[in-house]
Amino acid sequence: MFTFFSAKSVEELVDDVRRACGLRGNFRIQYQDKDFGDTFVNLTSTGDLEDLCTIKVIPLPDEDAAPAQTQTAVNVSLSSDEAFSISGETDDTLILSSSSSSSSRTEQWPKEFPIPSFSYDTEVQLERGNAAFKANGTRLTVNPRMKSDILEKVSDLIYKYKAYPKSYHFCEVSEALIKKHPCLAEPGSWNGCYGWTQRLKTRMGNLRTQLKGLGCPELAVNSLKTKATDDAHPAKNVKRPKRGEANHVPSYPAGETADNLELERQVLKEVKKRNNGRIIREKMAKTFALRRQEIVEKQPRVEELQERWPAIFQEEEINAEFLRITTVPLQPRFLAGLDKHSSQLLQVIRKKGGAVGEKIRSILKPLDQGVDLNIRRECLLKSLVIYLGEDVSHLIKEYLVVQKEEAKAELETAAMAIFVLRDDALSPPMDIGLVVDGVEVLNDLSSIASSCAMLFGLTYALNLSYPVELKYTFETFQKIIMDIESRQMSRRIQNLSAKLHE
């Protein structure tokens, strides 16, 4: 939540939005003009803005922009009580790089599964069956050919979203099938579609077997032939997406081979960061499949990845890699989700009693004095970690500059953490960075909130498990703030989610 009353001109508003959202590059602002039916038009004067209005941020291409990527608008709500939020409703318009494989997934599992159209004769029978069911409740008798057509089309669409759907995914699909075609409901089934759920599971297993035989990487990676001798068991070391990864082990782009992409990697490694952003983005997008297969299959150490793929540890590329893997934007979605829940989250957290409540109230004291957005987010994140019963020092390690050597020694043993260097306890940070497996991978970050987003993004980019001592914090990042795979939550996060929606 944020107020923009200080903005006297459009230029000042642009600076405020850039600072609040963590945006870079050029963009223009549009607002909803009531005289034109609430159509978004370009903003030329802040006098046109009203309280509680919505503005849209339109990124502008610059000379360093990648032509293959589509620009995406971000909606921002303005209000008078320190309100600030970024709408995620345009997230699905983000397009993966054009150099991706044609089999790459471009969206997450839908909130409501869309049942596809079937062959002409099947559609005719379903239309008649639905009419009869509506008239007198008669269920359709499905012949083997029709059943095969339905299962084939639906399972193909399921694979478009997931290679390894879970049981609740199958339930959602079968329920959507019965909702669209009620004549297919089964008598004797507790929900009318249990049989369809089991048939879809069988069909998806057969489809995976077929695609594995064709060499599909995300399935072949679990083949006994590709496993090490010690792991050559069907249920051992199975490499499946577990946190909403849409493109877990993607195929190579059409016409490319591992040797060709390795040459691209070597060229990429020699490219200097300065003034070569466009080249780096293009080559990182092109080599995504090679890099991802290497990370998932070989599980290299962080030092090896820094040597082979130095660009993946740049802030821009962490955002881009997360988008390729999940089809969801990282930093804008994270900050938007945090701001969206901030008011309700503060209310929930402040109600905590006992020693934990005292710690939380101590952390939240700066909010009573009126602070800028970054400090507000920092206080909220720290208090959230404590509310979840975890130690905030495991996530954020703060040091004074005079403790630099001590900090270096301590961080070498850290599995995953954010470090903050200050001149003194009350001064703003001199440096904010990230450590993974005892290796400093990123520094000079703008805020604690952005650092949390980057650290969360690295767990996907490097295929890392969540830290055990921070598992609830990272689950909250994923399922509440980012809204990825949020249908199944641990009991603790489910309770928090329920309180946020009261």
Coordinates of C-alpha atoms in Angstrom, one line a residue:
M1 CA 0.0 0.0 0.0
F2 CA 1.4 3.4 -1.0
T3 CA 0.4 7.0 -1.4
F4 CA 1.3 9.1 -4.4
F5 CA 0.2 12.5 -3.0
S6 CA 3.8 13.8 -3.2
A7 CA 3.8 13.5 -7.0
K8 CA 3.3 17.0 -8.4
S9 CA 4.0 16.1 -12.0
V10 CA 3.9 13.1 -14.3
E11 CA 7.7 12.7 -14.0
E12 CA 7.5 12.6 -10.3
L13 CA 4.7 10.0 -10.4
V14 CA 6.9 7.9 -12.8
D15 CA 9.7 8.1 -10.3
D16 CA 7.4 7.1 -7.5
V17 CA 6.0 4.1 -9.4
R18 CA 9.5 3.0 -10.5
R19 CA 10.8 3.1 -6.9
A20 CA 7.7 1.4 -5.4
C21 CA 7.5 -1.4 -7.9
G22 CA 11.2 -1.9 -8.3
L23 CA 10.8 -1.3 -12.1
R24 CA 13.6 -0.4 -14.4
G25 CA 13.7 1.0 -17.9
N26 CA 11.3 3.5 -19.5
F27 CA 7.6 3.3 -19.3
R28 CA 4.5 5.5 -19.8
I29 CA 1.4 5.8 -17.5
Q30 CA -2.2 5.5 -18.6
Y31 CA -5.3 6.2 -16.5
Q32 CA -9.0 5.4 -16.9
D33 CA -10.8 8.3 -18.4
K34 CA -14.5 8.4 -17.5
D35 CA -15.3 10.6 -20.4
F36 CA -14.3 7.8 -22.7
G37 CA -16.0 4.9 -20.9
D38 CA -13.1 4.2 -18.5
T39 CA -10.8 3.5 -21.4
F40 CA -7.1 3.7 -20.5
V41 CA -5.5 6.8 -22.1
N42 CA -2.0 8.3 -21.8
L43 CA -1.5 10.5 -18.7
T44 CA -0.3 14.0 -19.4
S45 CA -1.2 15.7 -16.1
T46 CA -1.5 14.4 -12.5
G47 CA -4.5 16.6 -12.2
D48 CA -6.5 14.1 -14.2
L49 CA -6.1 11.5 -11.5
E50 CA -8.8 10.8 -8.9
D51 CA -8.6 9.2 -5.5
L52 CA -8.8 5.3 -5.7
C53 CA -8.2 5.4 -9.4
T54 CA -6.3 2.8 -11.4
I55 CA -3.3 3.5 -13.5
K56 CA -1.6 1.2 -16.0
V57 CA 2.2 1.1 -16.5
I58 CA 3.2 0.4 -20.1
P59 CA 6.9 -0.6 -20.5
L60 CA 8.5 1.1 -23.5
P61 CA 11.2 -0.7 -25.6
D62 CA 14.6 0.8 -25.5
E63 CA 17.6 0.2 -27.7
D64 CA 18.7 -2.6 -25.3
A65 CA 15.3 -4.4 -25.3
A66 CA 14.9 -7.9 -26.6
P67 CA 12.6 -7.8 -29.7
A68 CA 11.3 -11.3 -29.2
Q69 CA 9.6 -10.5 -25.9
T70 CA 6.2 -9.0 -25.5
Q71 CA 5.8 -5.9 -23.3
T72 CA 3.3 -6.3 -20.5
A73 CA 1.2 -3.7 -18.8
V74 CA 1.0 -3.5 -15.0
N75 CA -2.1 -2.1 -13.3
V76 CA -1.5 0.1 -10.3
S77 CA -4.2 1.2 -7.8
L78 CA -3.9 4.6 -6.1
S79 CA -5.6 5.7 -2.9
S80 CA -5.2 8.2 -0.1
D81 CA -4.4 5.9 2.8
E82 CA -0.9 4.7 1.8
A83 CA -2.5 2.4 -0.7
F84 CA -0.4 0.7 -3.4
S85 CA -1.0 -2.5 -5.3
I86 CA -0.1 -4.0 -8.6
S87 CA -2.7 -6.0 -10.3
G88 CA -1.7 -9.5 -11.5
E89 CA -4.5 -9.7 -14.0
T90 CA -2.2 -9.1 -17.0
D91 CA 0.4 -11.7 -15.9
D92 CA -1.0 -14.2 -18.4
T93 CA -0.1 -11.9 -21.2
L94 CA 3.6 -12.4 -20.7
I95 CA 5.0 -14.5 -23.6
L96 CA 8.0 -16.8 -23.4
S97 CA 10.9 -16.2 -25.7
S98 CA 10.2 -17.1 -29.3
S99 CA 13.3 -19.3 -29.3
S100 CA 11.7 -21.7 -26.9
S101 CA 10.6 -25.1 -28.0
S102 CA 7.1 -25.4 -29.6
S103 CA 6.3 -27.8 -26.8
S104 CA 7.1 -25.3 -24.0
R105 CA 4.2 -24.5 -21.7
T106 CA 3.0 -20.9 -21.6
E107 CA 0.6 -20.9 -18.7
Q108 CA -0.1 -22.4 -15.3
W109 CA -2.8 -24.9 -14.5
P110 CA -6.1 -22.9 -14.9
K111 CA -8.5 -22.0 -12.1
E112 CA -11.3 -23.7 -14.1
F113 CA -10.2 -26.5 -16.5
P114 CA -11.5 -25.9 -20.0
I115 CA -13.0 -29.0 -21.5
P116 CA -11.9 -29.2 -25.2
S117 CA -14.1 -29.9 -28.2
F118 CA -14.3 -33.5 -29.4
S119 CA -14.7 -35.1 -32.8
Y120 CA -17.9 -34.2 -34.7
D121 CA -19.8 -37.4 -34.0
T122 CA -18.9 -37.3 -30.3
E123 CA -20.1 -33.7 -30.0
V124 CA -23.4 -34.6 -31.7
Q125 CA -24.0 -37.5 -29.3
L126 CA -23.1 -35.3 -26.3
E127 CA -25.5 -32.6 -27.5
R128 CA -28.3 -35.1 -27.7
G129 CA -27.4 -36.7 -24.5
N130 CA -27.3 -33.4 -22.6
A131 CA -30.7 -32.5 -24.0
A132 CA -32.1 -35.9 -22.8
F133 CA -30.5 -35.6 -19.4
K134 CA -32.0 -32.1 -19.0
A135 CA -35.5 -33.4 -20.0
N136 CA -35.8 -36.6 -18.1
G137 CA -32.5 -37.3 -16.3
T138 CA -31.4 -40.1 -18.8
R139 CA -27.7 -40.7 -18.8
L140 CA -25.8 -41.3 -22.0
T141 CA -24.4 -44.8 -22.7
V142 CA -20.9 -44.1 -23.9
N143 CA -19.5 -46.5 -26.5
P144 CA -15.8 -47.5 -26.6
R145 CA -15.0 -45.2 -29.5
M146 CA -16.6 -42.2 -27.9
K147 CA -14.9 -42.9 -24.6
S148 CA -11.5 -43.2 -26.3
D149 CA -12.1 -39.9 -28.1
I150 CA -13.0 -38.1 -24.9
L151 CA -10.1 -39.5 -22.9
E152 CA -7.6 -38.8 -25.7
K153 CA -8.6 -35.1 -26.2
V154 CA -8.8 -34.4 -22.5
S155 CA -5.5 -36.0 -21.6
D156 CA -3.8 -34.1 -24.4
L157 CA -5.1 -30.9 -22.9
I158 CA -4.0 -32.0 -19.4
Y159 CA -0.5 -32.6 -20.7
K160 CA -0.5 -29.0 -22.1
Y161 CA -0.4 -27.9 -18.5
K162 CA 1.2 -30.7 -16.6
A163 CA 3.0 -34.0 -17.3
Y164 CA 2.5 -35.2 -13.8
P165 CA -0.9 -34.0 -12.5
K166 CA -1.8 -34.8 -9.0
S167 CA -5.0 -36.6 -7.9
Y168 CA -6.8 -33.3 -7.2
H169 CA -6.0 -32.1 -10.7
F170 CA -7.7 -35.2 -12.1
C171 CA -10.7 -34.6 -9.9
E172 CA -11.0 -31.0 -11.1
V173 CA -10.9 -32.2 -14.8
S174 CA -13.5 -34.9 -14.3
E175 CA -15.8 -32.6 -12.4
A176 CA -15.4 -30.0 -15.2
L177 CA -16.2 -32.7 -17.8
I178 CA -19.5 -33.6 -15.9
K179 CA -20.3 -30.0 -15.4
K180 CA -20.1 -29.3 -19.2
H181 CA -21.7 -32.6 -20.2
P182 CA -24.0 -33.8 -17.3
C183 CA -25.1 -36.8 -19.4
L184 CA -21.7 -38.4 -18.7
A185 CA -22.3 -38.5 -14.9
E186 CA -22.0 -42.0 -13.6
P187 CA -24.7 -43.6 -11.3
G188 CA -23.4 -45.0 -8.0
S189 CA -20.3 -42.6 -8.0
W190 CA -20.2 -40.3 -4.9
N191 CA -19.5 -37.3 -7.2
G192 CA -20.7 -38.7 -10.5
C193 CA -17.3 -38.8 -12.0
Y194 CA -15.0 -41.1 -10.0
G195 CA -14.8 -43.5 -12.9
W196 CA -13.7 -40.7 -15.3
T197 CA -11.0 -39.7 -12.8
Q198 CA -9.5 -43.2 -12.8
R199 CA -9.7 -43.6 -16.6
L200 CA -7.9 -40.2 -17.0
K201 CA -5.1 -41.3 -14.7
T202 CA -4.7 -44.5 -16.7
R203 CA -4.7 -42.6 -20.0
M204 CA -2.2 -40.1 -18.7
G205 CA 0.1 -42.9 -17.7
N206 CA -0.1 -44.4 -21.2
L207 CA 0.5 -41.0 -22.7
R208 CA 3.7 -40.5 -20.6
T209 CA 4.9 -43.9 -21.7
Q210 CA 4.4 -43.0 -25.4
L211 CA 6.2 -39.7 -25.0
K212 CA 9.0 -41.2 -23.0
G213 CA 9.6 -43.6 -26.0
L214 CA 9.8 -40.5 -28.3
G215 CA 12.6 -39.1 -26.0
C216 CA 10.6 -36.3 -24.4
P217 CA 13.1 -34.9 -21.9
E218 CA 10.8 -34.2 -18.9
L219 CA 9.8 -37.9 -19.0
A220 CA 13.1 -39.5 -20.2
V221 CA 14.9 -37.9 -17.3
N222 CA 13.1 -40.5 -15.1
S223 CA 13.9 -43.4 -17.3
L224 CA 16.0 -46.1 -15.7
K225 CA 18.4 -45.9 -18.7
T226 CA 19.3 -42.2 -17.8
K227 CA 19.7 -42.8 -14.0
A228 CA 22.9 -43.4 -12.3
T229 CA 23.5 -47.0 -11.2
D230 CA 22.8 -46.3 -7.6
D231 CA 19.5 -44.6 -8.5
A232 CA 18.3 -47.2 -11.0
H233 CA 15.0 -47.9 -9.3
P234 CA 11.6 -46.6 -10.6
A235 CA 10.7 -44.8 -7.4
K236 CA 14.1 -43.4 -6.5
N237 CA 15.3 -39.9 -7.2
V238 CA 12.3 -39.1 -9.4
K239 CA 12.7 -35.6 -11.0
R240 CA 9.2 -34.2 -11.2
P241 CA 8.0 -30.6 -10.9
K242 CA 6.9 -30.1 -7.3
R243 CA 6.3 -26.4 -7.0
G244 CA 4.3 -25.4 -10.1
E245 CA 7.2 -25.5 -12.6
A246 CA 5.5 -25.5 -16.1
N247 CA 8.7 -26.1 -18.0
H248 CA 10.7 -28.3 -15.6
V249 CA 12.9 -30.1 -18.2
P250 CA 12.1 -28.5 -21.6
S251 CA 12.9 -29.8 -25.1
Y252 CA 15.6 -28.2 -27.2
P253 CA 14.3 -25.5 -29.6
A254 CA 13.4 -26.8 -33.1
G255 CA 16.5 -27.5 -35.2
E256 CA 18.9 -27.2 -32.2
T257 CA 21.2 -29.9 -30.7
A258 CA 23.1 -30.1 -27.5
D259 CA 26.4 -29.4 -29.3
N260 CA 24.9 -26.3 -31.0
L261 CA 23.6 -24.9 -27.7
E262 CA 26.9 -25.7 -26.0
L263 CA 28.6 -23.4 -28.5
E264 CA 26.0 -20.7 -27.8
R265 CA 26.8 -21.1 -24.0
Q266 CA 30.5 -20.7 -24.6
V267 CA 29.8 -17.5 -26.6
L268 CA 27.5 -16.3 -23.9
K269 CA 30.1 -16.8 -21.2
E270 CA 32.5 -14.5 -23.1
V271 CA 29.9 -11.7 -23.5
K272 CA 30.6 -8.8 -21.1
K273 CA 27.7 -7.6 -19.1
R274 CA 28.2 -3.9 -19.9
N275 CA 26.0 -2.7 -22.8
N276 CA 25.2 -6.2 -24.0
G277 CA 21.9 -6.8 -22.2
R278 CA 20.0 -7.7 -25.4
I279 CA 22.6 -10.3 -26.5
I280 CA 22.6 -11.9 -23.0
R281 CA 18.8 -12.1 -22.9
E282 CA 18.6 -13.7 -26.4
K283 CA 21.3 -16.3 -25.7
M284 CA 20.0 -17.1 -22.2
A285 CA 16.5 -17.7 -23.7
K286 CA 18.0 -19.8 -26.5
T287 CA 20.0 -22.0 -24.2
F288 CA 17.3 -22.4 -21.6
A289 CA 16.6 -26.1 -22.4
L290 CA 20.3 -27.0 -22.3
R291 CA 20.8 -25.2 -19.0
R292 CA 17.6 -26.6 -17.4
Q293 CA 18.4 -30.2 -18.3
E294 CA 21.9 -29.7 -16.9
I295 CA 20.6 -28.3 -13.6
V296 CA 17.9 -30.9 -13.1
E297 CA 19.8 -34.0 -14.2
K298 CA 23.3 -33.3 -12.9
Q299 CA 22.5 -31.0 -10.0
P300 CA 25.8 -29.0 -10.2
R301 CA 27.1 -27.0 -7.3
V302 CA 26.6 -23.3 -7.2
E303 CA 30.3 -22.6 -8.0
E304 CA 30.0 -24.8 -11.1
L305 CA 27.0 -22.8 -12.2
Q306 CA 28.7 -19.5 -11.6
E307 CA 31.5 -20.8 -13.9
R308 CA 29.3 -22.1 -16.7
W309 CA 26.3 -19.8 -16.5
P310 CA 27.4 -16.5 -14.8
A311 CA 24.5 -14.6 -16.3
I312 CA 21.9 -16.6 -14.4
F313 CA 23.0 -14.8 -11.2
Q314 CA 22.0 -11.4 -12.6
E315 CA 18.8 -9.9 -11.2
E316 CA 17.3 -9.5 -14.7
E317 CA 18.0 -13.1 -15.6
I318 CA 16.7 -14.5 -12.4
N319 CA 13.4 -12.8 -13.3
A320 CA 13.6 -14.1 -16.9
E321 CA 14.5 -17.6 -15.8
F322 CA 11.6 -17.8 -13.3
L323 CA 9.2 -16.7 -16.1
R324 CA 10.5 -19.4 -18.4
I325 CA 10.1 -22.1 -15.7
T326 CA 6.8 -21.1 -14.2
T327 CA 5.3 -18.7 -16.9
V328 CA 4.7 -16.3 -14.0
P329 CA 6.6 -13.0 -13.6
L330 CA 8.7 -13.0 -10.4
Q331 CA 9.4 -9.6 -8.9
P332 CA 6.2 -7.7 -10.0
R333 CA 4.0 -10.6 -8.8
F334 CA 5.9 -11.0 -5.5
L335 CA 5.7 -7.3 -4.6
A336 CA 2.1 -7.1 -5.9
G337 CA 1.1 -10.1 -3.8
L338 CA 2.8 -8.8 -0.7
D339 CA 1.1 -5.4 -1.0
K340 CA -2.2 -7.0 -1.8
H341 CA -2.2 -8.9 1.5
S342 CA -0.4 -6.3 3.6
S343 CA -3.3 -4.7 5.4
Q344 CA -5.0 -8.0 6.3
L345 CA -1.7 -9.6 7.0
L346 CA -0.8 -6.9 9.5
Q347 CA -4.2 -7.3 11.2
V348 CA -3.6 -11.1 11.6
I349 CA 0.0 -10.8 12.7
R350 CA -0.8 -8.1 15.3
K351 CA -3.2 -10.4 17.1
K352 CA -0.5 -12.8 17.9
G353 CA 0.0 -13.0 21.7
G354 CA 2.8 -14.1 24.1
A355 CA 6.5 -13.8 23.5
V356 CA 6.0 -14.2 19.8
G357 CA 3.6 -11.3 19.8
E358 CA 6.1 -9.1 21.7
K359 CA 8.8 -9.8 19.1
I360 CA 6.3 -8.9 16.3
R361 CA 5.2 -5.7 17.9
S362 CA 8.9 -4.7 18.3
I363 CA 9.6 -5.3 14.6
L364 CA 6.4 -3.4 13.6
K365 CA 7.1 -0.3 15.7
P366 CA 8.6 1.7 12.7
L367 CA 5.2 1.5 10.9
D368 CA 3.7 3.7 13.6
Q369 CA 6.1 6.5 12.6
G370 CA 5.2 6.5 8.9
V371 CA 7.9 4.9 6.8
D372 CA 8.6 4.4 3.1
L373 CA 7.3 1.4 1.2
N374 CA 10.5 -0.6 1.3
I375 CA 10.8 -0.4 5.1
R376 CA 7.1 -1.3 5.5
R377 CA 7.6 -4.4 3.3
E378 CA 10.7 -5.3 5.3
C379 CA 8.9 -5.1 8.7
L380 CA 6.0 -7.1 7.3
L381 CA 8.3 -9.9 6.0
K382 CA 10.3 -10.1 9.2
S383 CA 7.1 -10.3 11.3
L384 CA 5.6 -12.9 8.9
V385 CA 8.6 -15.2 9.5
I386 CA 8.2 -14.9 13.2
Y387 CA 4.5 -15.4 13.0
L388 CA 5.0 -18.7 11.2
G389 CA 7.2 -19.9 14.0
E390 CA 10.6 -19.6 12.3
D391 CA 13.7 -17.7 13.1
V392 CA 14.1 -14.5 11.0
S393 CA 17.9 -14.7 11.4
H394 CA 17.9 -17.8 9.2
L395 CA 16.5 -15.7 6.4
I396 CA 18.0 -12.2 7.0
K397 CA 21.4 -11.8 8.5
E398 CA 22.3 -8.3 9.4
Y399 CA 25.8 -7.0 10.1
L400 CA 27.7 -3.8 10.7
V401 CA 30.4 -2.8 8.3
V402 CA 33.0 -3.3 11.0
Q403 CA 31.8 -7.0 11.3
K404 CA 32.6 -7.7 7.6
E405 CA 35.1 -10.4 8.3
E406 CA 32.9 -12.1 10.9
A407 CA 30.0 -11.9 8.5
K408 CA 32.1 -13.5 5.7
A409 CA 33.0 -16.5 7.9
E410 CA 29.4 -17.0 9.1
L411 CA 27.9 -16.7 5.6
E412 CA 30.2 -19.4 4.3
T413 CA 28.2 -21.9 6.4
A414 CA 24.8 -20.5 5.3
A415 CA 22.7 -22.7 3.0
M416 CA 20.5 -19.9 1.8
A417 CA 20.2 -16.3 3.2
I418 CA 20.0 -12.6 2.7
F419 CA 22.8 -10.5 4.1
V420 CA 22.5 -6.8 5.0
L421 CA 25.5 -4.5 5.7
R422 CA 25.0 -1.2 7.6
D423 CA 27.2 1.5 9.0
D424 CA 25.3 1.4 12.2
A425 CA 22.0 -0.1 13.5
L426 CA 19.9 2.9 12.5
S427 CA 21.5 3.7 9.1
P428 CA 20.1 2.5 5.7
P429 CA 21.7 -0.6 4.2
M430 CA 25.0 -0.1 2.4
D431 CA 24.7 -3.5 0.7
I432 CA 22.0 -6.2 0.4
G433 CA 23.0 -9.5 -1.1
L434 CA 22.2 -13.2 -1.4
V435 CA 24.2 -16.3 -0.3
V436 CA 23.4 -19.8 -1.6
D437 CA 25.4 -22.8 -0.3
G438 CA 27.9 -20.5 1.3
V439 CA 28.6 -18.6 -1.9
E440 CA 27.7 -15.0 -2.5
V441 CA 25.7 -15.0 -5.7
L442 CA 24.2 -11.5 -5.8
N443 CA 24.6 -8.1 -4.1
D444 CA 23.7 -4.5 -4.4
L445 CA 20.0 -5.3 -4.3
S446 CA 17.5 -2.4 -3.7
S447 CA 15.5 -3.7 -0.7
I448 CA 14.8 -6.7 1.6
A449 CA 11.5 -7.4 -0.3
S450 CA 13.3 -7.5 -3.7
S451 CA 15.9 -9.8 -2.1
C452 CA 13.2 -12.2 -0.9
A453 CA 11.8 -12.3 -4.4
M454 CA 15.3 -13.0 -5.9
L455 CA 16.0 -15.7 -3.3
F456 CA 12.7 -17.3 -4.0
G457 CA 13.4 -17.1 -7.7
L458 CA 16.8 -18.7 -7.3
T459 CA 15.2 -21.8 -5.7
Y460 CA 13.4 -22.3 -9.0
A461 CA 16.3 -21.3 -11.3
L462 CA 18.8 -23.5 -9.6
N463 CA 16.2 -26.3 -8.7
L464 CA 16.9 -26.0 -5.0
S465 CA 14.7 -27.3 -2.2
Y466 CA 13.3 -24.8 0.3
P467 CA 15.5 -24.5 3.5
V468 CA 14.1 -26.8 6.1
E469 CA 14.2 -24.1 8.8
L470 CA 12.3 -21.7 6.5
K471 CA 9.9 -24.2 4.9
Y472 CA 6.7 -22.3 6.0
T473 CA 8.1 -18.9 5.0
F474 CA 8.9 -20.1 1.5
E475 CA 5.6 -22.0 1.2
T476 CA 3.9 -18.7 2.1
F477 CA 5.9 -16.9 -0.6
Q478 CA 4.8 -19.5 -3.2
K479 CA 1.2 -20.3 -2.3
I480 CA -0.1 -17.0 -0.8
I481 CA 2.1 -14.2 -2.2
M482 CA 2.8 -15.7 -5.6
D483 CA -0.4 -17.8 -5.8
I484 CA 1.4 -20.8 -7.4
E485 CA 0.0 -24.3 -6.8
S486 CA -2.1 -22.8 -4.0
R487 CA -4.8 -25.6 -4.0
Q488 CA -2.8 -27.7 -1.5
M489 CA -1.2 -26.1 1.6
S490 CA 0.2 -27.4 4.8
R491 CA -2.1 -26.9 7.8
R492 CA -0.2 -23.9 9.1
I493 CA -0.3 -22.0 5.8
Q494 CA -3.9 -23.1 5.2
N495 CA -4.9 -21.5 8.6
L496 CA -3.0 -18.3 7.6
S497 CA -4.7 -18.2 4.2
A498 CA -8.1 -18.6 5.8
K499 CA -7.5 -15.7 8.2
L500 CA -6.4 -13.5 5.3
H501 CA -9.7 -14.1 3.5
E502 CA -12.0 -13.6 6.5

